[in-house]
Coordinates of C-alpha atoms in Angstrom, one line a residue:
Chain A
M1 CA -23.0 11.8 28.6
A2 CA -25.3 9.3 29.7
K3 CA -28.8 8.7 28.5
Y4 CA -31.9 7.2 30.7
T5 CA -34.7 5.9 30.8
C6 CA -37.9 6.8 32.6
P7 CA -39.3 4.6 34.4
Q8 CA -42.9 5.8 34.0
C9 CA -43.2 7.3 30.4
G10 CA -40.2 5.5 29.0
E11 CA -39.1 9.6 28.5
Q12 CA -35.2 9.3 26.6
I13 CA -32.9 11.9 28.7
E14 CA -29.4 12.5 28.3
T15 CA -27.9 14.1 30.7
A16 CA -24.0 14.5 31.4
G17 CA -24.9 15.0 35.5
I18 CA -27.6 13.2 37.2
V19 CA -30.9 13.4 36.9
T20 CA -32.6 12.8 40.1
V21 CA -36.8 13.0 38.6
C22 CA -37.7 12.8 34.8
P23 CA -38.8 15.7 34.0
Q24 CA -41.6 14.9 32.0
C25 CA -44.1 12.8 34.2
H26 CA -42.1 14.4 37.4
A27 CA -41.2 10.3 38.7
D28 CA -38.0 8.4 41.2
M29 CA -35.6 8.0 38.9
S30 CA -32.1 7.3 41.5
A31 CA -32.7 3.8 41.2
V32 CA -32.0 4.2 37.6
V33 CA -28.9 6.1 37.6
E34 CA -27.9 4.2 40.5
A35 CA -28.7 0.4 38.5
A36 CA -26.5 2.4 35.5
G37 CA -23.2 3.4 38.1
H38 CA -23.0 0.0 39.3
A39 CA -23.0 -1.5 35.8
L40 CA -20.5 1.4 34.8
R41 CA -18.1 0.4 37.2
Q42 CA -18.4 -3.4 36.8
R43 CA -17.8 -3.3 32.6
A44 CA -14.7 -0.8 34.0
A45 CA -13.8 -3.4 36.8
E46 CA -14.2 -6.1 34.0
L47 CA -11.9 -3.2 31.1
I48 CA -9.9 -3.5 33.8
R49 CA -8.5 -7.1 33.9
D50 CA -8.9 -7.8 30.5
D51 CA -5.8 -7.2 29.4
S52 CA -6.3 -7.3 25.1
V53 CA -7.4 -3.9 26.0
T54 CA -5.8 -2.1 28.8
T55 CA -2.3 -1.2 29.2
H56 CA -0.7 -2.0 32.4
E57 CA 2.4 -0.5 33.9
Y58 CA 5.0 -3.3 33.6
I59 CA 8.1 -3.8 35.5
V60 CA 9.2 -7.2 34.2
R61 CA 8.5 -7.7 30.6
T62 CA 10.4 -10.6 28.8
R63 CA 10.7 -11.3 24.8
G64 CA 11.3 -14.5 23.4
L65 CA 13.3 -15.3 26.3
T66 CA 15.0 -18.8 25.3
K67 CA 17.3 -20.5 27.0
I68 CA 19.8 -23.5 25.9
Y69 CA 22.7 -25.5 28.0
K70 CA 25.6 -27.2 26.3
M71 CA 26.4 -30.1 28.0
G72 CA 29.6 -31.2 26.3
D73 CA 27.9 -31.6 22.3
V74 CA 24.5 -32.0 23.0
E75 CA 22.0 -29.1 23.9
V76 CA 20.1 -29.4 26.1
P77 CA 16.7 -26.4 25.6
A78 CA 15.1 -25.0 28.8
L79 CA 13.3 -22.9 28.4
R80 CA 11.5 -21.9 24.3
G81 CA 11.0 -18.5 24.0
V82 CA 8.6 -16.9 26.1
D83 CA 7.3 -13.5 26.5
L84 CA 5.7 -12.6 30.3
D85 CA 4.7 -9.4 31.3
I86 CA 4.3 -8.5 34.2
R87 CA 2.5 -5.1 36.5
R88 CA 3.9 -3.2 38.9
G89 CA 2.8 -4.6 42.6
E90 CA 1.5 -7.7 41.4
Y91 CA 1.9 -11.2 43.4
L92 CA 2.9 -13.4 41.0
S93 CA 3.5 -17.5 41.1
I94 CA 5.4 -19.6 38.6
M95 CA 4.3 -23.2 38.6
G96 CA 5.0 -26.4 36.7
P97 CA 7.3 -29.5 37.0
S98 CA 11.0 -29.7 37.6
G99 CA 12.6 -28.9 34.6
S100 CA 10.5 -27.1 32.8
G101 CA 12.7 -24.0 32.8
K102 CA 11.0 -22.0 36.1
S103 CA 14.3 -21.8 37.7
T104 CA 15.9 -21.0 34.0
L105 CA 13.3 -17.6 34.1
F106 CA 14.3 -17.2 37.7
N107 CA 17.2 -16.6 37.1
L108 CA 17.2 -14.6 33.4
V109 CA 14.6 -12.7 35.4
G110 CA 17.0 -11.9 38.6
G111 CA 20.0 -11.1 35.3
L112 CA 21.4 -13.7 37.8
D113 CA 21.7 -15.5 33.7
K114 CA 22.1 -14.7 29.9
P115 CA 19.2 -15.6 28.4
T116 CA 20.2 -17.5 24.8
S117 CA 18.9 -14.9 23.2
G118 CA 15.2 -13.1 23.7
S119 CA 15.5 -10.1 26.0
C120 CA 14.3 -9.0 29.8
Y121 CA 12.8 -6.0 30.2
I122 CA 13.2 -4.5 34.1
N123 CA 11.4 -1.6 34.2
E124 CA 12.4 -0.6 30.3
T125 CA 16.1 -1.5 30.9
D126 CA 17.4 -4.2 29.0
M127 CA 19.1 -6.1 31.4
A128 CA 21.8 -7.0 28.3
Q129 CA 22.8 -4.0 27.7
L130 CA 23.4 -3.4 31.2
S131 CA 27.5 -3.0 31.9
A132 CA 29.0 -5.1 35.5
H133 CA 28.1 -2.4 37.3
E134 CA 25.2 -1.4 36.4
L135 CA 23.9 -5.0 36.3
A136 CA 25.3 -5.0 40.0
W137 CA 24.0 -2.1 40.9
Q138 CA 20.1 -3.7 40.1
R139 CA 20.8 -7.1 41.9
C140 CA 21.8 -4.8 44.8
H141 CA 19.1 -2.2 44.5
T142 CA 16.1 -3.2 42.7
I143 CA 15.6 -6.8 43.2
G144 CA 15.4 -8.9 46.9
Y145 CA 16.1 -12.6 46.2
I146 CA 15.2 -14.9 49.0
F147 CA 16.0 -19.0 47.5
Q148 CA 14.5 -22.3 48.9
T149 CA 18.0 -22.8 50.7
F150 CA 17.9 -19.6 52.7
N151 CA 21.4 -18.9 51.0
L152 CA 22.6 -17.0 54.2
I153 CA 26.0 -16.1 54.6
P154 CA 27.5 -18.7 56.9
V155 CA 30.2 -17.1 58.1
M156 CA 28.4 -14.4 59.5
T157 CA 25.6 -13.1 61.9
A158 CA 21.9 -12.8 60.8
L159 CA 22.7 -8.5 61.4
E160 CA 25.9 -8.8 59.3
N161 CA 24.6 -10.7 56.7
V162 CA 21.1 -8.0 56.3
T163 CA 24.0 -5.5 56.1
L164 CA 25.8 -7.2 53.6
P165 CA 23.7 -5.3 50.8
M166 CA 23.3 -2.1 52.5
I167 CA 27.6 -2.7 52.6
F168 CA 27.6 -2.8 48.8
A169 CA 24.7 0.4 48.3
G170 CA 27.2 2.7 49.9
M171 CA 25.8 3.2 53.5
S172 CA 26.9 4.7 56.2
S173 CA 27.6 2.1 59.4
D174 CA 25.4 3.8 61.6
E175 CA 22.8 3.9 59.4
M176 CA 23.4 0.5 58.2
L177 CA 22.9 -1.4 61.7
E178 CA 20.0 0.5 62.4
R179 CA 18.5 0.0 59.6
G180 CA 19.5 -4.4 60.1
R181 CA 18.1 -4.6 63.9
M182 CA 15.0 -2.9 62.7
L183 CA 13.9 -5.2 59.6
L184 CA 15.5 -8.2 61.6
E185 CA 13.0 -6.7 64.4
L186 CA 10.2 -6.8 62.3
V187 CA 10.6 -10.0 60.7
G188 CA 10.5 -10.9 64.8
L189 CA 13.7 -11.9 65.4
G190 CA 15.0 -8.9 67.1
G191 CA 16.3 -10.5 69.5
R192 CA 18.7 -13.3 67.7
L193 CA 21.1 -11.0 66.0
H194 CA 24.3 -12.1 66.7
H195 CA 23.2 -15.5 66.0
K196 CA 24.7 -17.6 63.6
P197 CA 22.5 -19.1 60.4
H198 CA 23.1 -22.8 62.3
E199 CA 22.4 -20.9 65.4
L200 CA 18.4 -20.7 63.8
S201 CA 15.6 -22.8 62.4
G202 CA 14.4 -22.9 59.6
G203 CA 11.7 -20.3 59.1
Q204 CA 14.1 -17.9 61.1
Q205 CA 16.4 -18.4 58.4
Q206 CA 14.3 -17.2 56.2
R207 CA 12.6 -14.9 57.5
V208 CA 16.8 -13.1 57.8
A209 CA 16.7 -13.9 54.4
V210 CA 13.5 -12.2 53.9
A211 CA 15.3 -8.9 55.8
R212 CA 18.1 -8.8 53.4
A213 CA 16.2 -9.2 50.5
L214 CA 14.7 -5.9 51.6
A215 CA 17.7 -4.0 52.5
N216 CA 18.1 -2.3 50.3
S217 CA 14.0 -1.3 49.6
P218 CA 14.1 -3.7 46.1
A219 CA 11.2 -2.6 43.5
I220 CA 10.5 -7.2 43.3
I221 CA 10.9 -9.1 45.6
L222 CA 12.0 -13.0 43.2
A223 CA 11.7 -16.1 45.7
D224 CA 12.6 -19.7 43.9
E225 CA 9.9 -21.8 46.6
P226 CA 10.5 -20.1 49.3
T227 CA 9.0 -22.0 51.4
G228 CA 9.8 -25.3 49.9
N229 CA 11.8 -26.3 52.5
L230 CA 10.0 -25.4 55.5
D231 CA 7.1 -27.5 57.5
L232 CA 3.7 -26.4 56.3
H233 CA 3.5 -23.6 59.1
T234 CA 6.4 -21.9 59.0
G235 CA 6.1 -22.3 55.1
K236 CA 2.7 -20.7 56.3
E237 CA 4.5 -17.4 58.3
I238 CA 6.7 -16.9 54.9
I239 CA 3.7 -16.5 52.5
E240 CA 1.5 -14.1 54.6
L241 CA 5.0 -12.2 55.0
L242 CA 5.1 -12.3 51.1
K243 CA 1.5 -11.3 50.7
E244 CA 1.7 -8.5 53.4
L245 CA 4.3 -6.4 52.3
N246 CA 2.9 -7.0 48.1
V247 CA -0.3 -5.7 49.9
E248 CA 1.5 -2.9 52.1
S249 CA 4.6 -1.7 50.2
G250 CA 3.1 -2.8 46.8
V251 CA 6.2 -4.7 46.6
T252 CA 6.2 -7.0 43.9
V253 CA 7.1 -10.5 44.0
I254 CA 7.5 -13.2 42.1
S255 CA 7.8 -16.8 42.6
A256 CA 8.2 -20.2 41.2
T257 CA 6.6 -23.2 43.4
H258 CA 4.6 -25.7 44.3
D259 CA 2.5 -24.5 46.8
L260 CA -0.9 -24.3 46.7
K261 CA -0.6 -22.0 49.6
M262 CA 1.3 -19.2 47.6
I263 CA -1.0 -20.2 44.3
D264 CA -3.8 -19.1 47.2
V265 CA -2.2 -15.4 47.6
S266 CA -0.5 -14.9 44.2
D267 CA -2.5 -12.6 42.0
R268 CA -1.9 -14.4 38.9
I269 CA -0.4 -18.2 38.1
V270 CA 1.3 -18.5 34.9
H271 CA 2.1 -22.9 34.3
I272 CA 4.6 -23.3 32.7
R273 CA 5.8 -27.3 30.6
D274 CA 9.3 -27.9 28.8
G275 CA 10.2 -23.9 28.6
R276 CA 7.0 -23.2 27.2
I277 CA 4.2 -20.8 29.7
E278 CA 1.5 -23.5 29.5
R279 CA -1.2 -20.7 29.6
I280 CA -2.0 -17.8 32.5
D281 CA -4.7 -18.4 35.5
R282 CA -5.6 -15.2 37.2
R283 CA -6.4 -16.4 40.8
E284 CA -10.5 -15.3 40.4
D285 CA -11.0 -17.9 38.0
I286 CA -9.4 -20.9 39.7
E287 CA -11.1 -22.7 42.4
L288 CA -8.7 -23.4 45.9
E289 CA -10.3 -25.7 48.5
V290 CA -8.6 -23.5 51.4
G291 CA -10.2 -24.4 54.1
T292 CA -9.9 -28.1 54.3
M293 CA -6.2 -26.9 54.0
G294 CA -6.5 -24.3 56.8
G295 CA -7.4 -27.6 59.0
E296 CA -4.3 -29.5 57.9
E297 CA -2.3 -26.4 58.9
T298 CA -3.2 -26.1 62.4
A299 CA -3.6 -30.1 63.0
V300 CA 0.4 -30.3 62.8
Chain B
M1 CA 5.4 -10.8 67.1
M2 CA 6.0 -10.1 63.3
D3 CA 5.1 -6.1 62.4
V4 CA 4.3 -6.8 58.4
K5 CA 2.2 -3.0 58.2
K6 CA 5.6 -0.7 60.0
L7 CA 8.1 -2.8 58.1
A8 CA 6.8 -2.2 54.2
Q9 CA 7.4 0.8 55.7
V10 CA 10.6 0.5 56.3
A11 CA 11.2 -1.5 53.2
G12 CA 9.7 1.7 51.3
G13 CA 7.6 1.6 48.1
G14 CA 9.4 -0.4 46.6
G15 CA 7.6 0.8 43.6
A16 CA 7.6 4.5 44.0
K17 CA 11.9 4.3 44.0
S18 CA 14.3 5.8 42.8
L19 CA 14.3 3.6 39.2
Q20 CA 17.5 5.8 36.9
I21 CA 20.0 2.4 37.1
Q22 CA 23.2 4.2 38.9
A23 CA 26.5 2.5 38.7
Q24 CA 27.9 2.3 42.2
I25 CA 29.2 -0.4 43.9
S26 CA 31.1 -0.4 47.0
L27 CA 32.7 -2.2 48.7
P28 CA 35.9 -0.9 51.5
W29 CA 38.9 -1.8 52.3
S30 CA 37.8 -1.5 56.0
D31 CA 34.4 -3.9 55.7
A32 CA 36.4 -6.2 53.2
F33 CA 39.5 -6.3 56.0
R34 CA 36.5 -6.9 58.4
I35 CA 34.7 -10.3 56.5
S36 CA 37.4 -11.3 55.1
L37 CA 39.0 -11.8 59.0
K38 CA 36.0 -13.6 60.1
S39 CA 36.6 -15.7 57.3
V40 CA 40.1 -17.3 58.1
V41 CA 38.5 -16.7 62.1
L42 CA 35.9 -19.3 61.7
R43 CA 37.2 -21.3 59.2
L44 CA 40.4 -21.7 60.5
G45 CA 41.0 -25.7 59.6
R46 CA 40.8 -25.1 56.2
A47 CA 43.7 -21.8 56.7
A48 CA 45.7 -24.3 59.3
I49 CA 45.6 -26.3 55.8
T50 CA 46.8 -23.6 53.3
A51 CA 49.1 -22.3 56.6
T52 CA 50.9 -25.6 56.5
G53 CA 52.3 -25.2 53.4
I54 CA 53.4 -21.5 54.0
I55 CA 54.9 -22.5 57.0
L56 CA 57.3 -25.8 56.0
G57 CA 58.8 -23.3 52.6
V58 CA 59.5 -19.9 55.0
A59 CA 61.0 -22.2 57.6
F60 CA 62.9 -24.1 54.9
L61 CA 63.9 -21.1 53.8
T62 CA 64.5 -19.0 56.8
Y63 CA 66.5 -22.1 57.7
V64 CA 69.0 -22.1 54.9
W65 CA 69.8 -18.7 55.5
S66 CA 70.2 -18.5 59.4
D67 CA 71.9 -21.5 58.6
R68 CA 74.6 -19.0 56.9
I69 CA 74.3 -17.1 59.2
F70 CA 74.7 -19.1 62.1
S71 CA 77.9 -20.8 60.1
E72 CA 80.1 -17.2 59.4
G73 CA 78.9 -16.5 63.4
V74 CA 80.7 -19.1 64.4
T75 CA 83.6 -19.5 62.2
K76 CA 83.8 -15.9 63.3
A77 CA 83.5 -16.6 66.6
R78 CA 86.4 -19.4 66.1
I79 CA 88.7 -17.0 63.3
Q80 CA 88.5 -14.5 66.6
Q81 CA 89.1 -17.6 69.3
E82 CA 92.1 -18.5 67.2
Q83 CA 93.4 -15.4 67.4
T84 CA 93.5 -14.5 70.9
L85 CA 95.0 -17.8 71.3
A86 CA 97.6 -16.6 69.6
A87 CA 98.1 -13.0 70.3
A88 CA 98.2 -15.4 74.0
A89 CA 100.7 -17.1 72.6
E90 CA 103.0 -14.6 71.0
A91 CA 102.4 -13.2 74.3
V92 CA 104.1 -15.7 76.5
R93 CA 106.8 -16.6 74.3
G94 CA 108.3 -12.5 74.1
G95 CA 106.6 -12.5 78.0
G96 CA 109.0 -11.4 81.0
K97 CA 109.2 -14.9 83.6
P98 CA 106.9 -17.9 81.9
A99 CA 105.7 -20.4 84.2
A100 CA 107.7 -23.5 83.4
G101 CA 104.6 -24.8 83.2
G102 CA 103.0 -21.9 81.0
E103 CA 106.2 -22.7 78.9
T104 CA 104.9 -26.6 77.7
A105 CA 101.2 -24.5 77.3
S106 CA 102.6 -22.2 75.8
G107 CA 104.5 -24.5 73.4
T108 CA 101.7 -26.7 72.7
A109 CA 99.4 -24.3 71.6
T110 CA 101.8 -22.4 69.8
P111 CA 101.9 -25.1 66.8
A112 CA 98.7 -25.8 66.8
G113 CA 98.5 -21.9 66.3
A114 CA 101.1 -21.5 64.0
E115 CA 100.2 -24.7 61.5
R116 CA 96.1 -24.0 61.6
P117 CA 96.9 -20.6 59.2
A118 CA 99.6 -22.6 56.7
G119 CA 96.8 -25.8 57.3
E120 CA 93.8 -23.8 56.2
A121 CA 95.3 -20.9 53.3
P122 CA 95.2 -23.9 50.6
A123 CA 91.8 -25.2 52.1
P124 CA 89.6 -21.9 50.7
T125 CA 89.7 -22.7 47.1
T126 CA 88.2 -26.0 47.3
A127 CA 86.5 -25.2 49.8
G128 CA 85.0 -22.1 47.9
S129 CA 84.5 -24.6 45.3
E130 CA 82.9 -26.4 47.2
D131 CA 81.2 -24.3 49.3
Q132 CA 79.7 -22.4 45.7
E133 CA 77.8 -25.7 44.8
R134 CA 76.9 -26.1 47.9
S135 CA 74.9 -23.2 48.0
A136 CA 73.7 -23.6 43.8
R137 CA 72.0 -26.9 44.7
T138 CA 70.6 -25.3 48.5
T139 CA 69.6 -22.1 46.3
W140 CA 68.0 -24.7 43.9
L141 CA 66.1 -26.8 47.1
V142 CA 64.3 -24.0 47.7
I143 CA 63.0 -23.2 44.6
M144 CA 62.2 -26.6 44.4
S145 CA 60.3 -26.5 48.1
L146 CA 58.6 -23.5 47.3
L147 CA 56.9 -24.2 43.9
V148 CA 55.6 -27.8 46.0
C149 CA 54.7 -25.5 48.3
G150 CA 52.7 -22.4 46.0
I151 CA 51.4 -25.2 44.7
G152 CA 50.0 -27.5 47.6
I153 CA 48.1 -23.2 48.9
T154 CA 46.8 -22.8 44.9
N155 CA 45.3 -26.3 45.3
S156 CA 44.8 -25.7 48.8
M157 CA 42.2 -22.5 47.4
L158 CA 40.7 -23.9 44.7
M159 CA 39.8 -26.2 47.4
S160 CA 37.8 -23.0 49.5
V161 CA 36.7 -21.8 46.4
T162 CA 34.9 -24.7 45.5
E163 CA 33.7 -25.2 49.3
R164 CA 32.7 -21.3 48.9
F165 CA 30.9 -21.1 45.6
Q166 CA 27.3 -21.4 46.6
E167 CA 27.9 -18.0 49.3
I168 CA 30.3 -16.3 46.0
G169 CA 26.7 -16.4 43.5
T170 CA 25.1 -15.0 47.2
M171 CA 27.1 -13.0 47.2
K172 CA 26.4 -11.8 43.4
C173 CA 22.8 -11.6 44.5
L174 CA 23.2 -8.9 46.3
G175 CA 25.6 -7.2 44.3
A176 CA 29.0 -7.5 44.6
L177 CA 30.6 -7.2 41.9
D178 CA 33.5 -10.1 40.8
S179 CA 36.7 -7.5 42.2
F180 CA 34.8 -8.0 45.7
I181 CA 35.0 -11.8 45.4
V182 CA 38.4 -10.9 44.1
R183 CA 39.5 -9.3 46.9
L184 CA 38.1 -11.2 49.6
F185 CA 39.9 -14.0 48.5
L186 CA 43.1 -12.0 48.2
I187 CA 43.2 -10.3 51.9
E188 CA 42.4 -13.7 52.5
S189 CA 45.5 -14.9 51.8
V190 CA 47.8 -12.6 52.7
V191 CA 47.0 -12.4 55.7
V192 CA 47.4 -16.2 55.8
G193 CA 50.5 -16.3 53.7
A194 CA 51.7 -13.4 56.6
L195 CA 50.2 -15.4 59.5
G196 CA 52.2 -18.3 58.3
S197 CA 55.1 -16.6 57.3
V198 CA 55.9 -15.4 60.4
A199 CA 55.3 -18.5 62.1
G200 CA 57.3 -20.3 59.9
I201 CA 60.2 -17.3 60.2
L202 CA 59.9 -18.8 63.7
L203 CA 60.1 -22.2 63.6
G204 CA 63.4 -22.0 60.7
F205 CA 65.3 -19.7 63.2
L206 CA 64.6 -21.5 66.3
F207 CA 65.2 -24.7 64.6
V208 CA 69.0 -23.1 63.9
L209 CA 69.5 -21.0 66.9
L210 CA 68.8 -25.1 69.4
Y211 CA 71.9 -26.6 66.4
Y212 CA 73.9 -24.0 67.0
G213 CA 73.5 -23.3 70.4
V214 CA 73.7 -26.5 71.3
K215 CA 76.8 -27.5 69.1
A216 CA 78.9 -23.8 69.8
G217 CA 76.9 -22.7 73.3
F218 CA 74.6 -20.1 72.8
S219 CA 77.6 -17.5 72.9
V220 CA 77.7 -17.6 69.1
T221 CA 74.6 -15.2 69.7
A222 CA 76.6 -12.2 70.1
K223 CA 79.0 -13.8 66.7
I224 CA 75.8 -13.1 64.8
D225 CA 74.8 -10.4 62.3
W226 CA 71.5 -9.5 63.0
A227 CA 71.3 -6.2 60.5
E228 CA 71.7 -9.5 58.2
L229 CA 69.3 -11.7 59.5
S230 CA 66.5 -9.7 60.1
G231 CA 67.1 -8.8 56.5
Y232 CA 66.8 -13.2 55.2
V233 CA 63.9 -12.5 58.2
L234 CA 62.0 -9.7 56.5
L235 CA 62.3 -11.4 52.2
A236 CA 61.6 -14.2 54.3
L237 CA 58.2 -13.0 55.5
A238 CA 57.2 -10.7 51.5
I239 CA 58.9 -14.7 50.2
G240 CA 55.9 -15.9 51.3
T241 CA 53.5 -13.3 52.1
A242 CA 53.6 -13.1 47.9
L243 CA 54.5 -16.8 47.3
S244 CA 51.0 -17.2 49.2
L245 CA 49.2 -14.3 47.3
A246 CA 50.1 -15.5 43.8
S247 CA 48.8 -18.7 44.3
A248 CA 45.6 -17.8 44.9
I249 CA 45.2 -15.2 42.1
P250 CA 43.7 -18.0 39.7
P251 CA 41.1 -19.7 41.6
A252 CA 40.5 -16.2 43.1
I253 CA 39.6 -15.1 39.5
R254 CA 38.1 -18.2 39.0
A255 CA 35.4 -18.0 41.5
A256 CA 34.8 -14.2 40.8
Q257 CA 34.2 -14.9 37.3
M258 CA 32.0 -17.7 37.4
P259 CA 27.9 -16.7 36.3
A260 CA 25.2 -15.9 39.8
A261 CA 23.2 -18.9 38.3
A262 CA 26.1 -21.7 38.0
A263 CA 27.6 -20.2 41.7
L264 CA 24.6 -21.2 43.3
R265 CA 23.4 -24.4 41.7
T266 CA 26.8 -25.6 42.1
E267 CA 26.8 -28.6 45.1
I268 CA 28.3 -30.4 47.0

């Protein structure tokens, strides 16, 4: 039921549908109805963004995540209780100074390490409850990893690097080669299928890594400082690649970064300090001088 | 250059994918073999160092065994030769009309032929205990040398594993199970072990062949018990390969059990 007030006679009209003229004075009501609709849509958008009202589908949830490293007799806490919900299809950046625990968080979310206490759920599955086989399956199929140091297998060609996760997934070798070739062509490396990592530039290696991360159609891409070892221009290329993938295929991108260009394309930015979440920013709430940065980039 | 829209299609709607966790992860033996072989070929230097240990150990083993077979062959040849000589002398002595020269020749030959068995008769007892002692000592030497080789290979494998922690961590990120890592390293060590053993066998055998060939003439090869020798060759191959495999197991397991994050963190 919507309530409209006639702008001429002040008549209150209550209807489930839409009124175009006032039943009392026959005045035109379309402007009023349109304005009310606009306000409604605005409110809806606000509600969607308001986490206290809207429930999202979360692909990653962490509850009270702590991690303590033991260095001899000394205990070094890296994370001191992190509660973080990451939505499906979100582009999330994790920021923080080195030693703040962002890499640790990254490792725990990726199932590469086990938390000291607390739990991490991916698709509502507690990672700690998984058997070694299930965990390997999860890493192989659900998560694609991208690293600062690229981490390609040095003895394998680009194509072999991309097809390796497909071998683990049990794909047939014809299908595997075709898919690997297609992925590499699509990241612009169709002419370098049989090059070894050391024969490729940093940006090209990282693109191979992106193709490899996409090998088994993951739901999440975990990127640990993906632009850390790249110059501004190639770094920007990788960021754009990740962002477009995020928009086009709905893959959730979680990346640890210092890079302001990365922050610019993020939906949310999580700031971590001393093993705790300091604050979470939404992209629309922060201001970045992207223009000046763009100017610098073209100069490079 | 890049076609991200198409890439997104190929990558698939990550969200729409089945979320059912399964436990099916595989590494077919054929692929494992391919990866391991490639690794050996591309890290030939490292493989050569590992193989050298095996080559030396197996060469020594082959040397000891074929030395025994060759010396038996030489003894057999000598005894046979003496027997024919003795038989010839017998024939000469009992013969109808020996030439005067032949008489003297056989006259010198006969005492030698007659004396030899008599002189040798007491020898086997002392030589037997001496032989026993020597063969016990040789056995110890062989065992010691193989042990040293084993330790050398383990050390070399440990280095090779340490060098590749990052690679191991990456493989785990891509969905490799611990057993895949162990499998890759073990295949590698079996390949290196088998190749090293073959080289070691050739080296040891050639050394013995040259030694006896120069000393007693290459005709000695006709008197060798080839069946026994080939049995020993196969045994040496098996021992070399098994040694390499056994030495690789502890480092391979150590590598595989490392948590992925720790393996990735390692910097060398």
